[in-house]
Tab-separated table of C-alpha atoms in Angstrom:
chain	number	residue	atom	x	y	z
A	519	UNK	CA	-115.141	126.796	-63.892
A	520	UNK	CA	-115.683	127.721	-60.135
A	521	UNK	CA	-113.637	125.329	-57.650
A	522	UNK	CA	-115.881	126.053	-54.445
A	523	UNK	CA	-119.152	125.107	-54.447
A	524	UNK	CA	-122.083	127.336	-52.984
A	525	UNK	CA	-125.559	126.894	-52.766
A	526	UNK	CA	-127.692	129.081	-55.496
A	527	UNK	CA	-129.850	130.473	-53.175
A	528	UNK	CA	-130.797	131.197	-49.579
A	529	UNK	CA	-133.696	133.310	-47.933
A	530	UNK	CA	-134.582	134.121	-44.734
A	531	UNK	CA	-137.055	136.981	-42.939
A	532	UNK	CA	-135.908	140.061	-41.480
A	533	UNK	CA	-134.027	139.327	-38.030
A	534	UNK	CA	-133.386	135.584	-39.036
A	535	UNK	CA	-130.183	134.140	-39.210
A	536	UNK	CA	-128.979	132.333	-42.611
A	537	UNK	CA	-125.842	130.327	-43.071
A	538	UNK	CA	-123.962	130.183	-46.585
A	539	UNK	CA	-121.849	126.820	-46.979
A	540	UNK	CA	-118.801	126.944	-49.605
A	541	UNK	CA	-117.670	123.493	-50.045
A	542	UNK	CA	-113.753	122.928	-51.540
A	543	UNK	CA	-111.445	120.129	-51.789
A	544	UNK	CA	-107.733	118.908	-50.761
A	545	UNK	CA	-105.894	121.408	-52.976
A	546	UNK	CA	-108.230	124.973	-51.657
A	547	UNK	CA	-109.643	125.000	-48.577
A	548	UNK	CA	-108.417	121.615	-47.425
A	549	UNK	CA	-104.689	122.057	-48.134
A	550	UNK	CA	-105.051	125.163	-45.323
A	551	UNK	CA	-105.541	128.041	-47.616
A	552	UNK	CA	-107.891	130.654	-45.921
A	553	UNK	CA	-111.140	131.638	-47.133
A	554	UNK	CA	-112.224	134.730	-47.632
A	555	UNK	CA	-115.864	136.349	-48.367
A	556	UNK	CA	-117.542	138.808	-50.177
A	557	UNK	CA	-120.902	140.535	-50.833
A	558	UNK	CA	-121.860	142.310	-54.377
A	559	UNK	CA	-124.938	144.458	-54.149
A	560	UNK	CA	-126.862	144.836	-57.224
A	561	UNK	CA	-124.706	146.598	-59.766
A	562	UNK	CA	-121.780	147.240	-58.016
A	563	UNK	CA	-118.114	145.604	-57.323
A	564	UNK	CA	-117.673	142.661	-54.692
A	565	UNK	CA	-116.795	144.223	-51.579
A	566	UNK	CA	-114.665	142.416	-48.905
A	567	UNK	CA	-117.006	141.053	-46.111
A	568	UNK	CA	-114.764	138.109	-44.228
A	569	UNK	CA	-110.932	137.633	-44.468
A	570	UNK	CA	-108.918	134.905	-43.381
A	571	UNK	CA	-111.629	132.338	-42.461
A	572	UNK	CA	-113.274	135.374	-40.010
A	573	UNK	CA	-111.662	138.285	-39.702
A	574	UNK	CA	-114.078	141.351	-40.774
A	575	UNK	CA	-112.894	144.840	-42.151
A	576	UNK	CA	-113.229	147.578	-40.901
A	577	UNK	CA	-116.833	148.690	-41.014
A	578	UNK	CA	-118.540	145.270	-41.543
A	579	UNK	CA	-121.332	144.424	-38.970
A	580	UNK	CA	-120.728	141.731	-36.584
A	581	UNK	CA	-123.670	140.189	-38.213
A	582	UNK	CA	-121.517	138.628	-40.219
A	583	UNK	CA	-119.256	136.018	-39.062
A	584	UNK	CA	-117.517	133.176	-40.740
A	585	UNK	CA	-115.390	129.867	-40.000
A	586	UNK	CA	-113.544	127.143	-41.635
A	587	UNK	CA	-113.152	123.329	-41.275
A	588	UNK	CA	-111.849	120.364	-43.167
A	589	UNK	CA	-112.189	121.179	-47.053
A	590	UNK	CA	-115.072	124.154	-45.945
A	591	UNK	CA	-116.320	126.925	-45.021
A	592	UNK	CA	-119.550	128.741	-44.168
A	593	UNK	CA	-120.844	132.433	-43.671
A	594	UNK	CA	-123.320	133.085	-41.075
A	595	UNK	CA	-125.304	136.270	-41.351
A	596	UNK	CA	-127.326	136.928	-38.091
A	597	UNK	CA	-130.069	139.547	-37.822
A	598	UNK	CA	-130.977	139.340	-41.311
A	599	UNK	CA	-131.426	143.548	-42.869
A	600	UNK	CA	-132.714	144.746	-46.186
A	601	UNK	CA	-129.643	146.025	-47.031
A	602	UNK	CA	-128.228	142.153	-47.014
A	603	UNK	CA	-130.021	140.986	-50.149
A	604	UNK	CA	-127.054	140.288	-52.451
A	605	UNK	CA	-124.550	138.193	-53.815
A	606	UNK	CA	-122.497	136.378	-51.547
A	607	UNK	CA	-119.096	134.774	-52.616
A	608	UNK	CA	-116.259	132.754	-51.021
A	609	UNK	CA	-112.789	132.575	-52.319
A	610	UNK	CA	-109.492	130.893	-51.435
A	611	UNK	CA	-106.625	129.475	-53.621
A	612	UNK	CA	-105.929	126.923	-55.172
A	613	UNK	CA	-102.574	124.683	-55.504
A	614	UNK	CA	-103.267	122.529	-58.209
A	615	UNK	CA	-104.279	125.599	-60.714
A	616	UNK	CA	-101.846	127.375	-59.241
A	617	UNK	CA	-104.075	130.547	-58.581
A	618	UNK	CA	-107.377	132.219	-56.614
A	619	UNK	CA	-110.250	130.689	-57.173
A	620	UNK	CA	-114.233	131.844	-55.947
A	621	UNK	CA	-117.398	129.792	-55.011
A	622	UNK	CA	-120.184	129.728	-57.582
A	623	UNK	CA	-122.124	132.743	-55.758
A	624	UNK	CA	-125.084	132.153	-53.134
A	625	UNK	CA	-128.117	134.744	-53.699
A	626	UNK	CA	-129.756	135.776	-50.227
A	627	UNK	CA	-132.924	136.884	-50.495
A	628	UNK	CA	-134.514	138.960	-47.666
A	629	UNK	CA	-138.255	138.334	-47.292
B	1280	UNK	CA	-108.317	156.604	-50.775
B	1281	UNK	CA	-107.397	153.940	-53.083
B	1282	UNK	CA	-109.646	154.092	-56.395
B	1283	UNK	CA	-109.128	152.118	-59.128
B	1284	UNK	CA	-111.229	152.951	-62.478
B	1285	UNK	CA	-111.101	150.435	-65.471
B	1286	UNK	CA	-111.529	152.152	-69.158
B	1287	UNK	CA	-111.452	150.560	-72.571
B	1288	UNK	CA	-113.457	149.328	-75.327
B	1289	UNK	CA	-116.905	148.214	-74.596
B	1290	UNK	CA	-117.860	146.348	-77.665
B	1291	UNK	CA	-115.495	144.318	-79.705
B	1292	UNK	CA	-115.959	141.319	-82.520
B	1293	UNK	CA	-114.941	138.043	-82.718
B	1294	UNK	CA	-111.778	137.270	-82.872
B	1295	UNK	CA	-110.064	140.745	-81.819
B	1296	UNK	CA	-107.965	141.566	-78.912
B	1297	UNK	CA	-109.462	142.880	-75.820
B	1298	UNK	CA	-107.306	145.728	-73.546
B	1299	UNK	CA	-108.310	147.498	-70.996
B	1300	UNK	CA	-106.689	149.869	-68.494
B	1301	UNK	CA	-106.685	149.791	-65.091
B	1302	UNK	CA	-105.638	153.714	-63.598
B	1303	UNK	CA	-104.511	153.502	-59.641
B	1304	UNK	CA	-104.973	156.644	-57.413
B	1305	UNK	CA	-104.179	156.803	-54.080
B	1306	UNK	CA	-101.969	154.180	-53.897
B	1307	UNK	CA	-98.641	152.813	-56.019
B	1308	UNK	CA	-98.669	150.058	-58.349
B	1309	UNK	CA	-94.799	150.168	-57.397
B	1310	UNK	CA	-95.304	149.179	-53.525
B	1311	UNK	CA	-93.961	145.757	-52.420
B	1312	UNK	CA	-96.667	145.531	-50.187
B	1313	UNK	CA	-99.162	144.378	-53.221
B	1314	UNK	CA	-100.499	142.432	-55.945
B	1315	UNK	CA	-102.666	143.725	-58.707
B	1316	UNK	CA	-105.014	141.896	-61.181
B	1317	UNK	CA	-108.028	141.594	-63.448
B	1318	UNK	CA	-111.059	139.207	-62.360
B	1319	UNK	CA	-113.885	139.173	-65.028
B	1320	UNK	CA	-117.704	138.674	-63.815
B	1321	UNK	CA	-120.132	137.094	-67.358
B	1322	UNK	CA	-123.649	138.862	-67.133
B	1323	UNK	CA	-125.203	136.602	-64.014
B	1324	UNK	CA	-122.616	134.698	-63.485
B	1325	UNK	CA	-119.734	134.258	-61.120
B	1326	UNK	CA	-116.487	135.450	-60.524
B	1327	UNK	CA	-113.208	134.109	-62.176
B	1328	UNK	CA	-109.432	135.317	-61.815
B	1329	UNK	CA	-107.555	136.081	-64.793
B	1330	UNK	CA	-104.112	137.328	-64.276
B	1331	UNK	CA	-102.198	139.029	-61.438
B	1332	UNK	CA	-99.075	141.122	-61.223
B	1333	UNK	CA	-95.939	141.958	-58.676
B	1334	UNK	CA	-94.087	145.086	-58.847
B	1335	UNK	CA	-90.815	142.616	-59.903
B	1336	UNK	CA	-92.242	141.998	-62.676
B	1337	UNK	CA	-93.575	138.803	-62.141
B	1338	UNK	CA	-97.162	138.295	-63.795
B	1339	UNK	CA	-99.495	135.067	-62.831
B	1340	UNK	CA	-102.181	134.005	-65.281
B	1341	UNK	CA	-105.165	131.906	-64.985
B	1342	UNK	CA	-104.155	127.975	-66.427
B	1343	UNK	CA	-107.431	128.517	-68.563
B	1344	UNK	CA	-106.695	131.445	-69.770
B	1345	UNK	CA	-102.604	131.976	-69.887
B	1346	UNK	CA	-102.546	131.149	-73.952
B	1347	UNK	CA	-103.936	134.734	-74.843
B	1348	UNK	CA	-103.697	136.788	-71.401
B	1349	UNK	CA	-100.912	139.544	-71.226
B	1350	UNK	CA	-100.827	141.823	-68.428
B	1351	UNK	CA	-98.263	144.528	-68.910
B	1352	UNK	CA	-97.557	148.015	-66.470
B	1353	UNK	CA	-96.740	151.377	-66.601
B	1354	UNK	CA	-95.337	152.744	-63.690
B	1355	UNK	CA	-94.863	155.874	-64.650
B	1356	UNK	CA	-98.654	156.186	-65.275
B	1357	UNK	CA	-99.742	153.927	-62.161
B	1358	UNK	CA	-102.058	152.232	-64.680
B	1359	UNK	CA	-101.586	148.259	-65.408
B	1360	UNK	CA	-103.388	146.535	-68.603
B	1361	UNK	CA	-105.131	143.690	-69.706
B	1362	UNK	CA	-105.119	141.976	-73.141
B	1363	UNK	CA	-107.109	138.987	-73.930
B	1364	UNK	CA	-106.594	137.899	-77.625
B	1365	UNK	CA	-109.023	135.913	-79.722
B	1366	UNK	CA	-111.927	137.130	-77.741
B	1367	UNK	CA	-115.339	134.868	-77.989
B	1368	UNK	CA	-118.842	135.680	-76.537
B	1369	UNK	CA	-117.663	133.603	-73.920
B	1370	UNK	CA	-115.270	136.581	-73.467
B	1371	UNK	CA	-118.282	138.769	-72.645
B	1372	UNK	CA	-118.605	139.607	-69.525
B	1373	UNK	CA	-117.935	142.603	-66.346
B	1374	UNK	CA	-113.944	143.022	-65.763
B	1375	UNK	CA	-112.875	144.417	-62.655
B	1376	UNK	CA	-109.231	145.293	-61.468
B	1377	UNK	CA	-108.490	144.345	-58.277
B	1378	UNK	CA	-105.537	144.550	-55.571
B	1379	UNK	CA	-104.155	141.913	-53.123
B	1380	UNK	CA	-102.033	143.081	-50.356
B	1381	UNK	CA	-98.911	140.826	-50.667
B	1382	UNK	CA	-98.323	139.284	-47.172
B	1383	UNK	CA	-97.831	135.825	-46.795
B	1384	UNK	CA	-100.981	133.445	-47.565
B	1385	UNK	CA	-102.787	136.866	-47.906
B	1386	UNK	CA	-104.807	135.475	-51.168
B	1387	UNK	CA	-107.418	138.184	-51.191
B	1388	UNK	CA	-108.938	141.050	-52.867
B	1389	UNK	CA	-109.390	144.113	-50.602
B	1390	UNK	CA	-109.771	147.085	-53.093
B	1391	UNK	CA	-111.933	146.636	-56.359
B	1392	UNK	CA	-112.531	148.981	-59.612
B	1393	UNK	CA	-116.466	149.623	-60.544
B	1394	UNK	CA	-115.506	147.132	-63.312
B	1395	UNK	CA	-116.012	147.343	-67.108
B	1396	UNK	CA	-118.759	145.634	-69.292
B	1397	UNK	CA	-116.750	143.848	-72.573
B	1398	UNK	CA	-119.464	142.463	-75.159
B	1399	UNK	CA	-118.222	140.724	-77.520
B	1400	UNK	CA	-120.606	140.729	-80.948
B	1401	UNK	CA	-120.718	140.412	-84.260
């Protein structure tokens, strides 16, 4: 039931630079509602990677940058690492459900 | 350092009710400055919201899932908790608690548990 669309996958070799697109509509990302990012290694919780459109935590490489316009999105990781393969999803909110909604996941792959 | 750890039942049948338990340290489920919630994760699949709470009292539910949701909280314990009635193997799935700090437009998940597999089985 995921609102944003991602792509399934993206790859890319070690020091490349891949993009992630997360695609909404006039009640998410298009009504103004920020969009926020976040990776899930194997196994483990989603961690916070890009708040508010591109903001980064504390801690996050500046590898990782994001931006926003018209009803989307997109993460840009730069200087592709090992340690980047994982799950990547985008999240906002929604005004028409009336609650948060996430992107349907993007897998980078590291070659 | 916040932690949150989610415990209960791993394996239920058709048709029961699902609770789990969601135990904050190093932080209060009392502050003003947050939100807490569950967000479930099916084996390879994505992420969906399922319920949120405000130290008022107020509790927010997902529209597809509101009709057998209940999130209640003890704040005595610093432990909020989930029920899902009526569960499915659709219901099967990784459920993490979660916190969103409560400023305005802040619609975001900063702290997560190490989440809980639910199967659901006959």
């Amino acid at each position: 039931q995921s609102v944003l669309t991602q792509p399934p996958s993206v790859s890319g070799a070690p020091g490349q630079r891949v993009t992630i697109s997360c695609t909404g509509s006039s009640s998410n990302i298009g009504a103004g509602y920020d969009v926020h990012w976040y990776q899930q290694l194997p196994g483990t919780a989603p961690k916070l990677l890009i708040y508010g459109n591109s903001n980064r935590p504390s801690g996050v490489p500046d590898r990782f940058s994001g931006s926003k316009s018209g009803t989307s999105a997109s993460l840009a990781i730069s200087g592709l690492q090992a340690e980047d393969d994982a799950d990547y999803y985008c999240q906002s909110y929604d005004s028409s459900l009336s609650g948060y909604v996430f992107g349907t996941g993007t897998k980078v792959t590291v070659l | 350092q916040l932690q949150l750890q989610e415990s209960g039942p791993g394996l239920l049948k058709p048709s029961e009710t699902l609770s789990l338990t969601c135990t904050v340290s190093g932080g209060s489920i009392s502050s003003s400055r947050y939100y807490w919630g569950w967000i479930r994760q099916p084996p390879g699949k994505g992420l969906e919201w399922i319920g949120s709470f405000y130290y008022s009292g107020s509790t927010y539910y997902n529209p597809s899932l509101k009709s057998r949701v209940t999130i209640s909280v003890d704040m005595s314990k610093n432990q909020f908790s989930l029920k899902l009635s009526s569960v499915t193997a659709a219901d099967t799935a990784v459920y993490y608690c979660a916190r969103r700090p409560s400023g305005v437009a802040t619609y975001l998940f900063d702290y997560w548990g190490q989440g809980t597999l639910v199967t659901v089985s006959s």
